[in-house]
mmCIF file of C-alpha atoms in Angstrom:
data_model
loop_
_atom_site.group_PDB
_atom_site.id
_atom_site.type_symbol
_atom_site.label_atom_id
_atom_site.label_comp_id
_atom_site.label_asym_id
_atom_site.label_seq_id
_atom_site.Cartn_x
_atom_site.Cartn_y
_atom_site.Cartn_z
ATOM 1 C CA MET A 1 41.572 -51.467 -119.188
ATOM 2 C CA ILE A 2 41.766 -51.273 -114.836
ATOM 3 C CA PHE A 3 38.991 -50.233 -112.510
ATOM 4 C CA ASN A 4 39.495 -50.259 -108.787
ATOM 5 C CA ALA A 5 36.233 -52.544 -107.370
ATOM 6 C CA VAL A 6 34.375 -53.770 -103.899
ATOM 7 C CA CYS A 7 35.030 -57.342 -103.506
ATOM 8 C CA ALA A 8 30.594 -58.845 -101.909
ATOM 9 C CA GLN A 9 31.906 -61.880 -100.382
ATOM 10 C CA GLN A 10 28.956 -63.266 -101.613
ATOM 11 C CA SER A 11 28.859 -66.528 -103.492
ATOM 12 C CA ASP A 12 32.060 -69.579 -103.298
ATOM 13 C CA GLU A 13 31.164 -70.308 -106.541
ATOM 14 C CA HIS A 14 31.473 -66.499 -108.481
ATOM 15 C CA VAL A 15 33.000 -63.453 -107.876
ATOM 16 C CA VAL A 16 31.167 -60.391 -107.424
ATOM 17 C CA LEU A 17 32.358 -56.705 -107.568
ATOM 18 C CA SER A 18 31.100 -53.079 -108.162
ATOM 19 C CA PHE A 19 32.830 -50.192 -109.959
ATOM 20 C CA ALA A 20 31.779 -46.824 -111.134
ATOM 21 C CA ALA A 21 32.359 -46.489 -114.495
ATOM 22 C CA SER A 22 31.299 -44.188 -117.941
ATOM 23 C CA ALA A 23 28.289 -45.405 -120.403
ATOM 24 C CA ALA A 24 31.078 -45.772 -122.988
ATOM 25 C CA ASP A 25 33.571 -47.436 -120.937
ATOM 26 C CA VAL A 26 31.163 -50.085 -120.398
ATOM 27 C CA LEU A 27 29.871 -50.608 -124.233
ATOM 28 C CA HIS A 28 34.042 -50.472 -124.730
ATOM 29 C CA PHE A 29 34.141 -53.790 -122.461
ATOM 30 C CA ALA A 30 30.565 -55.735 -122.772
ATOM 31 C CA THR A 31 28.064 -56.261 -125.738
ATOM 32 C CA ILE A 32 24.319 -56.281 -125.366
ATOM 33 C CA ASP A 33 24.003 -59.750 -126.773
ATOM 34 C CA ARG A 34 20.260 -59.686 -127.777
ATOM 35 C CA ILE A 35 18.624 -63.141 -128.777
ATOM 36 C CA GLY A 36 17.620 -63.603 -131.991
ATOM 37 C CA ARG A 37 17.777 -67.713 -133.800
ATOM 38 C CA ASP A 38 20.244 -68.670 -137.134
ATOM 39 C CA ALA A 39 19.518 -70.298 -140.613
ATOM 40 C CA GLN A 40 19.437 -74.080 -139.151
ATOM 41 C CA GLY A 41 17.375 -72.053 -135.518
ATOM 42 C CA GLU A 42 19.856 -72.668 -133.692
ATOM 43 C CA LEU A 43 19.129 -70.503 -130.465
ATOM 44 C CA SER A 44 21.386 -66.969 -129.546
ATOM 45 C CA GLY A 45 22.101 -64.467 -127.640
ATOM 46 C CA PHE A 46 20.120 -64.030 -124.733
ATOM 47 C CA GLN A 47 18.854 -59.953 -124.246
ATOM 48 C CA ARG A 48 15.122 -58.937 -125.184
ATOM 49 C CA PRO A 49 15.601 -56.583 -128.634
ATOM 50 C CA GLN A 50 15.448 -52.294 -128.470
ATOM 51 C CA VAL A 51 12.302 -51.077 -126.960
ATOM 52 C CA ALA A 52 12.749 -46.957 -128.126
ATOM 53 C CA ALA A 53 9.583 -45.630 -126.386
ATOM 54 C CA HIS A 54 11.387 -47.443 -123.411
ATOM 55 C CA ILE A 55 15.099 -45.949 -124.054
ATOM 56 C CA ARG A 56 14.048 -42.723 -125.239
ATOM 57 C CA GLU A 57 12.059 -42.634 -121.587
ATOM 58 C CA ILE A 58 14.824 -43.233 -119.893
ATOM 59 C CA ARG A 59 17.125 -40.748 -122.059
ATOM 60 C CA ASP A 60 14.962 -38.269 -121.698
ATOM 61 C CA TYR A 61 15.246 -38.091 -117.316
ATOM 62 C CA LEU A 62 19.291 -38.899 -117.772
ATOM 63 C CA GLU A 63 19.158 -35.324 -120.007
ATOM 64 C CA LYS A 64 18.147 -33.878 -116.891
ATOM 65 C CA PRO A 65 20.893 -32.241 -114.976
ATOM 66 C CA ASN A 66 19.451 -33.337 -111.934
ATOM 67 C CA ALA A 67 18.480 -37.151 -112.876
ATOM 68 C CA VAL A 68 20.664 -40.449 -111.150
ATOM 69 C CA LEU A 69 20.469 -43.724 -112.067
ATOM 70 C CA PRO A 70 21.936 -46.021 -108.552
ATOM 71 C CA ASN A 71 20.244 -48.974 -110.268
ATOM 72 C CA PRO A 72 24.435 -50.735 -111.245
ATOM 73 C CA ILE A 73 24.295 -52.183 -115.034
ATOM 74 C CA VAL A 74 24.823 -56.141 -114.930
ATOM 75 C CA VAL A 75 27.866 -57.710 -116.909
ATOM 76 C CA ALA A 76 28.855 -61.146 -116.404
ATOM 77 C CA PHE A 77 32.144 -62.238 -117.908
ATOM 78 C CA THR A 78 33.030 -65.806 -118.447
ATOM 79 C CA ASP A 79 37.115 -65.041 -119.572
ATOM 80 C CA ARG A 80 39.874 -62.937 -119.719
ATOM 81 C CA VAL A 81 39.447 -60.604 -116.240
ATOM 82 C CA ARG A 82 42.097 -61.152 -113.606
ATOM 83 C CA VAL A 83 40.447 -60.231 -110.324
ATOM 84 C CA GLU A 84 43.691 -58.209 -107.926
ATOM 85 C CA SER A 85 43.122 -58.175 -104.569
ATOM 86 C CA LEU A 86 43.524 -56.087 -102.538
ATOM 87 C CA ASP A 87 42.967 -54.979 -98.083
ATOM 88 C CA GLY A 88 40.058 -54.244 -96.896
ATOM 89 C CA GLY A 89 37.652 -55.742 -99.496
ATOM 90 C CA LEU A 90 38.949 -53.461 -102.287
ATOM 91 C CA ALA A 91 40.476 -55.525 -105.294
ATOM 92 C CA ARG A 92 41.536 -54.003 -108.665
ATOM 93 C CA LEU A 93 39.848 -55.448 -111.423
ATOM 94 C CA HIS A 94 41.732 -56.316 -115.364
ATOM 95 C CA ILE A 95 39.404 -57.144 -118.613
ATOM 96 C CA ASP A 96 42.300 -58.397 -120.721
ATOM 97 C CA MET A 97 40.505 -56.040 -124.812
ATOM 98 C CA SER A 98 43.107 -57.525 -126.235
ATOM 99 C CA ALA A 99 40.814 -60.159 -128.775
ATOM 100 C CA GLY A 100 37.705 -57.966 -128.292
ATOM 101 C CA THR A 101 34.897 -57.102 -126.593
ATOM 102 C CA PRO A 102 35.298 -59.729 -123.537
ATOM 103 C CA GLY A 103 31.727 -58.902 -121.903
ATOM 104 C CA LEU A 104 27.582 -60.018 -121.277
ATOM 105 C CA VAL A 105 25.545 -56.869 -120.267
ATOM 106 C CA VAL A 106 23.051 -59.324 -118.404
ATOM 107 C CA ASP A 107 20.833 -56.462 -116.933
ATOM 108 C CA GLY A 108 20.376 -53.010 -117.821
ATOM 109 C CA GLN A 109 20.550 -52.843 -121.653
ATOM 110 C CA GLN A 110 17.792 -50.409 -121.531
ATOM 111 C CA ARG A 111 19.389 -47.532 -119.759
ATOM 112 C CA LEU A 112 23.262 -48.478 -121.367
ATOM 113 C CA SER A 113 21.133 -48.061 -124.705
ATOM 114 C CA ALA A 114 19.757 -44.716 -123.462
ATOM 115 C CA LEU A 115 23.189 -43.231 -121.527
ATOM 116 C CA ALA A 116 24.933 -44.281 -125.040
ATOM 117 C CA GLU A 117 22.251 -41.444 -126.796
ATOM 118 C CA VAL A 118 23.186 -39.042 -123.688
ATOM 119 C CA ASP A 119 25.515 -36.441 -124.185
ATOM 120 C CA ARG A 120 26.832 -35.514 -120.785
ATOM 121 C CA ASN A 121 29.774 -37.457 -118.498
ATOM 122 C CA PHE A 122 27.026 -39.485 -116.674
ATOM 123 C CA GLN A 123 28.911 -42.459 -114.830
ATOM 124 C CA ILE A 124 26.880 -45.681 -113.692
ATOM 125 C CA PHE A 125 27.517 -48.600 -111.181
ATOM 126 C CA VAL A 126 28.955 -51.291 -112.780
ATOM 127 C CA SER A 127 28.319 -54.886 -110.691
ATOM 128 C CA ALA A 128 30.839 -57.657 -112.282
ATOM 129 C CA LEU A 129 29.515 -61.243 -112.387
ATOM 130 C CA ILE A 130 32.690 -63.810 -113.212
ATOM 131 C CA CYS A 131 31.491 -67.066 -114.305
ATOM 132 C CA ARG A 132 33.204 -70.238 -115.016
ATOM 133 C CA ASP A 133 31.609 -70.413 -118.342
ATOM 134 C CA GLU A 134 28.894 -68.925 -121.053
ATOM 135 C CA ALA A 135 26.503 -72.035 -119.276
ATOM 136 C CA GLU A 136 26.573 -70.183 -116.356
ATOM 137 C CA LEU A 137 26.427 -67.231 -117.559
ATOM 138 C CA ARG A 138 23.218 -67.604 -118.715
ATOM 139 C CA ARG A 139 21.709 -69.407 -115.682
ATOM 140 C CA GLN A 140 22.906 -66.574 -114.230
ATOM 141 C CA PHE A 141 21.048 -64.426 -116.545
ATOM 142 C CA VAL A 142 17.863 -65.792 -116.193
ATOM 143 C CA LEU A 143 18.137 -65.709 -112.653
ATOM 144 C CA ILE A 144 18.476 -62.247 -112.311
ATOM 145 C CA ASN A 145 16.082 -61.486 -115.102
ATOM 146 C CA ASN A 146 13.216 -64.191 -112.966
ATOM 147 C CA THR A 147 13.133 -62.888 -109.878
ATOM 148 C CA LYS A 148 9.240 -61.194 -109.621
ATOM 149 C CA PRO A 149 8.597 -57.667 -110.599
ATOM 150 C CA LEU A 150 6.568 -54.788 -108.503
ATOM 151 C CA PRO A 151 2.699 -54.888 -109.647
ATOM 152 C CA LYS A 152 2.352 -52.627 -111.789
ATOM 153 C CA SER A 153 -0.853 -51.420 -109.840
ATOM 154 C CA LEU A 154 1.556 -51.083 -106.864
ATOM 155 C CA ILE A 155 4.168 -48.938 -109.277
ATOM 156 C CA TYR A 156 0.977 -47.234 -110.645
ATOM 157 C CA GLU A 157 -0.244 -46.389 -107.024
ATOM 158 C CA LEU A 158 2.924 -44.798 -106.025
ATOM 159 C CA LEU A 159 3.105 -42.625 -109.414
ATOM 160 C CA PRO A 160 1.492 -39.885 -107.882
ATOM 161 C CA THR A 161 4.050 -38.885 -105.341
ATOM 162 C CA VAL A 162 6.543 -39.092 -108.235
ATOM 163 C CA ASP A 163 7.362 -35.875 -109.783
ATOM 164 C CA ASN A 164 9.223 -34.551 -114.079
ATOM 165 C CA LEU A 165 7.513 -38.257 -115.409
ATOM 166 C CA PRO A 166 7.365 -39.193 -119.236
ATOM 167 C CA PRO A 167 4.184 -37.957 -120.811
ATOM 168 C CA ARG A 168 2.624 -41.499 -120.840
ATOM 169 C CA LEU A 169 3.256 -41.740 -116.799
ATOM 170 C CA SER A 170 2.256 -38.201 -116.282
ATOM 171 C CA ARG A 171 -0.850 -39.045 -118.225
ATOM 172 C CA ARG A 172 -1.394 -42.596 -115.649
ATOM 173 C CA SER A 173 -0.093 -40.395 -112.808
ATOM 174 C CA THR A 174 -3.152 -37.988 -113.041
ATOM 175 C CA ALA A 175 -5.573 -40.848 -113.169
ATOM 176 C CA ALA A 176 -3.941 -42.755 -110.647
ATOM 177 C CA ASP A 177 -4.289 -39.340 -108.957
ATOM 178 C CA ILE A 178 -7.863 -38.684 -109.194
ATOM 179 C CA THR A 179 -8.594 -43.097 -109.016
ATOM 180 C CA ALA A 180 -7.028 -42.264 -105.090
ATOM 181 C CA ARG A 181 -9.326 -39.460 -104.505
ATOM 182 C CA LEU A 182 -12.345 -41.666 -105.077
ATOM 183 C CA ASN A 183 -11.074 -44.198 -102.797
ATOM 184 C CA PHE A 184 -10.231 -41.820 -100.040
ATOM 185 C CA GLU A 185 -11.936 -38.943 -100.356
ATOM 186 C CA ASN A 186 -15.607 -38.799 -99.121
ATOM 187 C CA THR A 187 -17.171 -39.837 -102.871
ATOM 188 C CA SER A 188 -19.027 -42.811 -104.019
ATOM 189 C CA LEU A 189 -17.405 -45.311 -104.825
ATOM 190 C CA ARG A 190 -15.172 -44.245 -101.040
ATOM 191 C CA GLY A 191 -13.325 -48.426 -100.209
ATOM 192 C CA TYR A 192 -15.017 -49.822 -102.888
ATOM 193 C CA ILE A 193 -11.715 -49.766 -105.554
ATOM 194 C CA LYS A 194 -8.584 -52.630 -105.288
ATOM 195 C CA GLN A 195 -5.656 -50.869 -104.466
ATOM 196 C CA HIS A 196 -2.642 -51.945 -102.464
ATOM 197 C CA THR A 197 -3.577 -49.772 -100.159
ATOM 198 C CA ALA A 198 -6.723 -50.538 -99.723
ATOM 199 C CA PRO A 199 -6.633 -54.639 -100.308
ATOM 200 C CA GLU A 200 -10.060 -54.859 -99.995
ATOM 201 C CA GLY A 201 -11.698 -53.229 -102.923
ATOM 202 C CA MET A 202 -13.520 -55.006 -105.536
ATOM 203 C CA ILE A 203 -12.957 -52.634 -108.724
ATOM 204 C CA ALA A 204 -10.477 -53.194 -110.212
ATOM 205 C CA ASP A 205 -7.955 -49.848 -110.053
ATOM 206 C CA THR A 206 -6.810 -50.125 -113.349
ATOM 207 C CA VAL A 207 -10.043 -50.513 -114.380
ATOM 208 C CA MET A 208 -10.897 -47.484 -113.340
ATOM 209 C CA GLN A 209 -7.379 -45.827 -114.035
ATOM 210 C CA LYS A 210 -8.212 -46.839 -117.742
ATOM 211 C CA ILE A 211 -11.647 -45.215 -117.791
ATOM 212 C CA ILE A 212 -10.069 -42.405 -116.216
ATOM 213 C CA MET A 213 -6.998 -41.793 -118.924
ATOM 214 C CA GLU A 214 -9.920 -42.525 -121.661
ATOM 215 C CA SER A 215 -11.577 -39.714 -120.264
ATOM 216 C CA LEU A 216 -9.089 -37.966 -119.523
ATOM 217 C CA THR A 217 -7.705 -37.836 -123.968
ATOM 218 C CA ASN A 218 -11.294 -37.758 -126.054
ATOM 219 C CA GLY A 219 -13.586 -37.299 -123.045
ATOM 220 C CA ILE A 220 -15.113 -34.795 -120.829
ATOM 221 C CA LEU A 221 -12.717 -34.710 -117.867
ATOM 222 C CA ARG A 222 -9.931 -33.413 -120.103
ATOM 223 C CA SER A 223 -12.184 -30.563 -120.195
ATOM 224 C CA LEU A 224 -12.076 -30.135 -116.213
ATOM 225 C CA ILE A 225 -8.926 -31.124 -115.668
ATOM 226 C CA GLN A 226 -8.294 -27.432 -117.021
ATOM 227 C CA GLY A 227 -7.297 -24.491 -114.387
ATOM 228 C CA PRO A 228 -7.452 -24.344 -109.988
ATOM 229 C CA LYS A 229 -8.774 -27.436 -109.015
ATOM 230 C CA GLY A 230 -9.464 -28.965 -112.111
ATOM 231 C CA ILE A 231 -8.509 -32.786 -110.377
ATOM 232 C CA GLU A 232 -11.395 -31.731 -108.011
ATOM 233 C CA ARG A 233 -13.872 -31.255 -110.528
ATOM 234 C CA CYS A 234 -12.731 -34.270 -112.114
ATOM 235 C CA VAL A 235 -13.745 -36.348 -108.859
ATOM 236 C CA ARG A 236 -16.256 -34.693 -108.676
ATOM 237 C CA LEU A 237 -17.475 -35.639 -111.711
ATOM 238 C CA VAL A 238 -16.590 -39.485 -111.631
ATOM 239 C CA SER A 239 -18.307 -39.238 -108.128
ATOM 240 C CA ASN A 240 -21.441 -37.871 -109.048
ATOM 241 C CA PHE A 241 -21.731 -41.072 -112.034
ATOM 242 C CA PHE A 242 -21.572 -43.986 -109.454
ATOM 243 C CA ASP A 243 -23.171 -42.522 -106.792
ATOM 244 C CA ALA A 244 -25.982 -42.866 -109.633
ATOM 245 C CA VAL A 245 -24.626 -45.843 -110.677
ATOM 246 C CA LYS A 246 -25.650 -47.232 -107.370
ATOM 247 C CA LYS A 247 -29.190 -45.796 -107.725
ATOM 248 C CA THR A 248 -30.592 -46.505 -110.843
ATOM 249 C CA PHE A 249 -29.140 -50.488 -109.993
ATOM 250 C CA PRO A 250 -29.221 -50.789 -105.921
ATOM 251 C CA GLU A 251 -30.284 -54.445 -106.231
ATOM 252 C CA ALA A 252 -26.707 -55.252 -108.968
ATOM 253 C CA TRP A 253 -24.350 -52.738 -106.486
ATOM 254 C CA HIS A 254 -24.362 -53.570 -102.832
ATOM 255 C CA GLY A 255 -23.618 -56.523 -100.713
ATOM 256 C CA HIS A 256 -22.116 -58.230 -104.577
ATOM 257 C CA LYS A 257 -18.805 -58.310 -105.888
ATOM 258 C CA PRO A 258 -17.312 -58.731 -109.594
ATOM 259 C CA ALA A 259 -17.620 -62.418 -109.767
ATOM 260 C CA THR A 260 -21.091 -62.138 -108.422
ATOM 261 C CA SER A 261 -22.371 -59.125 -110.216
ATOM 262 C CA ARG A 262 -20.815 -57.932 -114.468
ATOM 263 C CA LEU A 263 -21.705 -53.817 -112.315
ATOM 264 C CA LEU A 264 -18.625 -54.045 -110.631
ATOM 265 C CA HIS A 265 -16.946 -56.317 -113.139
ATOM 266 C CA GLY A 266 -14.099 -54.301 -115.299
ATOM 267 C CA ALA A 267 -16.194 -55.190 -118.560
ATOM 268 C CA GLY A 268 -19.154 -53.139 -116.420
ATOM 269 C CA ILE A 269 -17.011 -50.594 -115.283
ATOM 270 C CA GLN A 270 -15.365 -50.072 -118.286
ATOM 271 C CA ALA A 271 -18.627 -50.048 -120.293
ATOM 272 C CA LEU A 272 -20.447 -47.106 -118.635
ATOM 273 C CA GLY A 273 -17.557 -45.360 -118.622
ATOM 274 C CA ASP A 274 -17.877 -45.157 -122.320
ATOM 275 C CA VAL A 275 -22.070 -43.958 -120.672
ATOM 276 C CA MET A 276 -21.237 -41.825 -118.831
ATOM 277 C CA GLU A 277 -19.116 -39.425 -121.728
ATOM 278 C CA VAL A 278 -21.728 -40.098 -123.516
ATOM 279 C CA LEU A 279 -24.011 -38.143 -120.720
ATOM 280 C CA ALA A 280 -21.904 -35.963 -120.251
ATOM 281 C CA GLU A 281 -21.504 -34.595 -123.593
ATOM 282 C CA ARG A 282 -24.672 -34.916 -125.400
ATOM 283 C CA SER A 283 -27.057 -34.159 -122.581
ATOM 284 C CA GLU A 284 -23.779 -32.036 -119.923
ATOM 285 C CA ALA A 285 -24.792 -33.836 -117.169
ATOM 286 C CA ARG A 286 -22.832 -32.790 -114.204
ATOM 287 C CA THR A 287 -24.964 -33.926 -111.503
ATOM 288 C CA VAL A 288 -26.393 -37.064 -110.013
ATOM 289 C CA GLU A 289 -29.677 -36.258 -110.336
ATOM 290 C CA ASP A 290 -28.421 -35.612 -114.617
ATOM 291 C CA PHE A 291 -27.167 -39.368 -114.465
ATOM 292 C CA ARG A 292 -29.351 -40.516 -113.452
ATOM 293 C CA VAL A 293 -32.086 -39.102 -115.261
ATOM 294 C CA GLY A 294 -29.662 -40.876 -117.910
ATOM 295 C CA LEU A 295 -29.595 -44.269 -116.468
ATOM 296 C CA GLU A 296 -33.090 -44.693 -116.686
ATOM 297 C CA CYS A 297 -33.066 -45.603 -119.665
ATOM 298 C CA LEU A 298 -30.526 -48.666 -118.850
ATOM 299 C CA ARG A 299 -33.488 -50.563 -116.033
ATOM 300 C CA GLY A 300 -34.967 -53.361 -116.905
ATOM 301 C CA ARG A 301 -32.760 -54.207 -119.887
ATOM 302 C CA THR A 302 -29.586 -55.008 -118.307
ATOM 303 C CA ALA A 303 -28.047 -58.284 -116.643
ATOM 304 C CA TRP A 304 -26.318 -58.245 -114.497
ATOM 305 C CA THR A 305 -26.291 -60.601 -112.251
ATOM 306 C CA ASP A 306 -28.616 -63.015 -114.135
ATOM 307 C CA GLY A 307 -30.444 -63.383 -116.725
ATOM 308 C CA GLU A 308 -28.752 -63.529 -120.405
ATOM 309 C CA TRP A 309 -28.314 -59.677 -122.817
ATOM 310 C CA ASN A 310 -29.332 -59.930 -125.814
ATOM 311 C CA PHE A 311 -27.042 -58.538 -128.347
ATOM 312 C CA ASP A 312 -27.681 -57.623 -131.345
ATOM 313 C CA GLY A 313 -27.715 -61.078 -133.190
ATOM 314 C CA GLU A 314 -26.650 -62.958 -130.444
ATOM 315 C CA THR A 315 -27.463 -63.988 -126.973
ATOM 316 C CA ARG A 316 -25.121 -64.140 -123.958
ATOM 317 C CA ARG A 317 -25.584 -65.205 -120.068
ATOM 318 C CA TRP A 318 -24.672 -62.494 -117.717
ATOM 319 C CA LYS A 319 -21.531 -63.931 -116.427
ATOM 320 C CA SER A 320 -20.101 -65.314 -119.530
ATOM 321 C CA LEU A 321 -18.738 -61.272 -120.430
ATOM 322 C CA GLN A 322 -15.578 -61.629 -119.575
ATOM 323 C CA ASN A 323 -13.093 -58.572 -118.813
ATOM 324 C CA VAL A 324 -11.715 -59.091 -123.159
ATOM 325 C CA ASN A 325 -11.670 -56.489 -125.205
ATOM 326 C CA ARG A 326 -14.468 -57.744 -127.594
ATOM 327 C CA ASP A 327 -16.695 -58.509 -124.688
ATOM 328 C CA VAL A 328 -15.854 -54.969 -123.630
ATOM 329 C CA ALA A 329 -16.772 -53.730 -126.399
ATOM 330 C CA LEU A 330 -20.547 -55.538 -127.321
ATOM 331 C CA LEU A 331 -21.346 -54.196 -123.779
ATOM 332 C CA LYS A 332 -20.216 -50.986 -124.527
ATOM 333 C CA HIS A 333 -22.161 -50.739 -127.758
ATOM 334 C CA TYR A 334 -25.409 -51.458 -127.082
ATOM 335 C CA LEU A 335 -24.962 -49.581 -123.191
ATOM 336 C CA VAL A 336 -24.176 -47.108 -125.147
ATOM 337 C CA GLY A 337 -26.590 -47.046 -127.748
ATOM 338 C CA ILE A 338 -29.336 -47.872 -126.226
ATOM 339 C CA VAL A 339 -28.837 -44.444 -124.425
ATOM 340 C CA LYS A 340 -27.863 -42.394 -127.736
ATOM 341 C CA ILE A 341 -31.178 -43.686 -128.977
ATOM 342 C CA ASP A 342 -33.388 -42.337 -125.846
ATOM 343 C CA GLN A 343 -30.791 -39.299 -125.194
ATOM 344 C CA ARG A 344 -33.124 -38.825 -129.544
ATOM 345 C CA LYS A 345 -36.060 -39.054 -128.107
ATOM 346 C CA ARG A 346 -35.735 -36.724 -125.374
ATOM 347 C CA ARG A 347 -34.664 -33.870 -127.891
ATOM 348 C CA LYS A 348 -37.656 -35.308 -130.455
ATOM 349 C CA SER A 349 -39.729 -34.920 -127.530
ATOM 350 C CA GLY A 350 -38.820 -31.944 -126.349
ATOM 351 C CA ALA A 351 -37.616 -33.391 -123.129
ATOM 352 C CA ALA A 352 -36.207 -31.071 -120.371
ATOM 353 C CA PRO A 353 -32.401 -30.646 -120.917
ATOM 354 C CA LEU A 354 -30.693 -32.747 -118.099
ATOM 355 C CA LEU A 355 -29.532 -29.441 -116.340
ATOM 356 C CA GLU A 356 -29.714 -27.595 -112.765
ATOM 357 C CA PRO A 357 -28.851 -24.394 -111.774
ATOM 358 C CA GLU A 358 -25.269 -23.788 -112.538
ATOM 359 C CA ALA A 359 -25.052 -22.625 -108.464
ATOM 360 C CA ALA A 360 -26.143 -26.314 -107.642
ATOM 361 C CA ARG A 361 -22.854 -27.757 -109.664
ATOM 362 C CA SER A 362 -20.657 -26.067 -107.822
#
């Protein structure tokens, strides 16, 4: 196989070329050598296993008529290739296929696997790296794939500016949009959420996005998001709830950060997300006052900044609660349990519902 390429002047020890080829061509001269061990436990290959969901998402995107894929597939060779130098930095790459496939894919395996399933003529850029031996090839693979990835927080913050996302990222995009509005618009959480564009914030944006995503999937925000101004209604509800939280626990909110108050900590925020859902569902709380009345039952029964939490059969120091699944579940169960008992008592006693005239909610 012969390809016209551009030769880049980089390392004196390696030859690096770039050219265009179809996915079928790439898979003809290169293989994806997946990592594994033989019966003796010896390591072979170096690529991670295929991720079916990721490949499917890439494929669905690439099937769109306006899809582009500027990122190159990186293929390494150790032998059976010859570079013919041409004028002007151009070259001709000769690949000897007589003894099988000589190349190995060292970056872009998921993209290449997705492209193999796309029924259209789609060319991609290939960066070819010629190494002196397999040891050097493995070294380059580690170095190429060990660069620091973009932080997820930054990627999530960028999502609302991107169209035609796969469903999983679309939900995250909506949650990221609501989170950003809470942080930058006139809400009770303005400036409190830590993002790449607001590093001085205290509440992790990924934690806030998590409770919003859960609500968009199975909670109150799922109904509010429907129809015109759905985003605005979601922002208003979450803002009203946390305004009520600030009013209910001012001594644990103002002047604190996650290290000094579990109210601003990932565990506390996630647990409060469940409390918001219970109050919104059981008492139809929507306004700040609705939520404040519903949260009143928690006063004197929390240990946000000092003391101990008295869970069922377990006592925990306030600062021992961490943002791990077990602790989050423990705190959720405790807070939600108190709120549900209070709601049942209210219904039995005939207490007025936590509702205001519709005009006050608009």
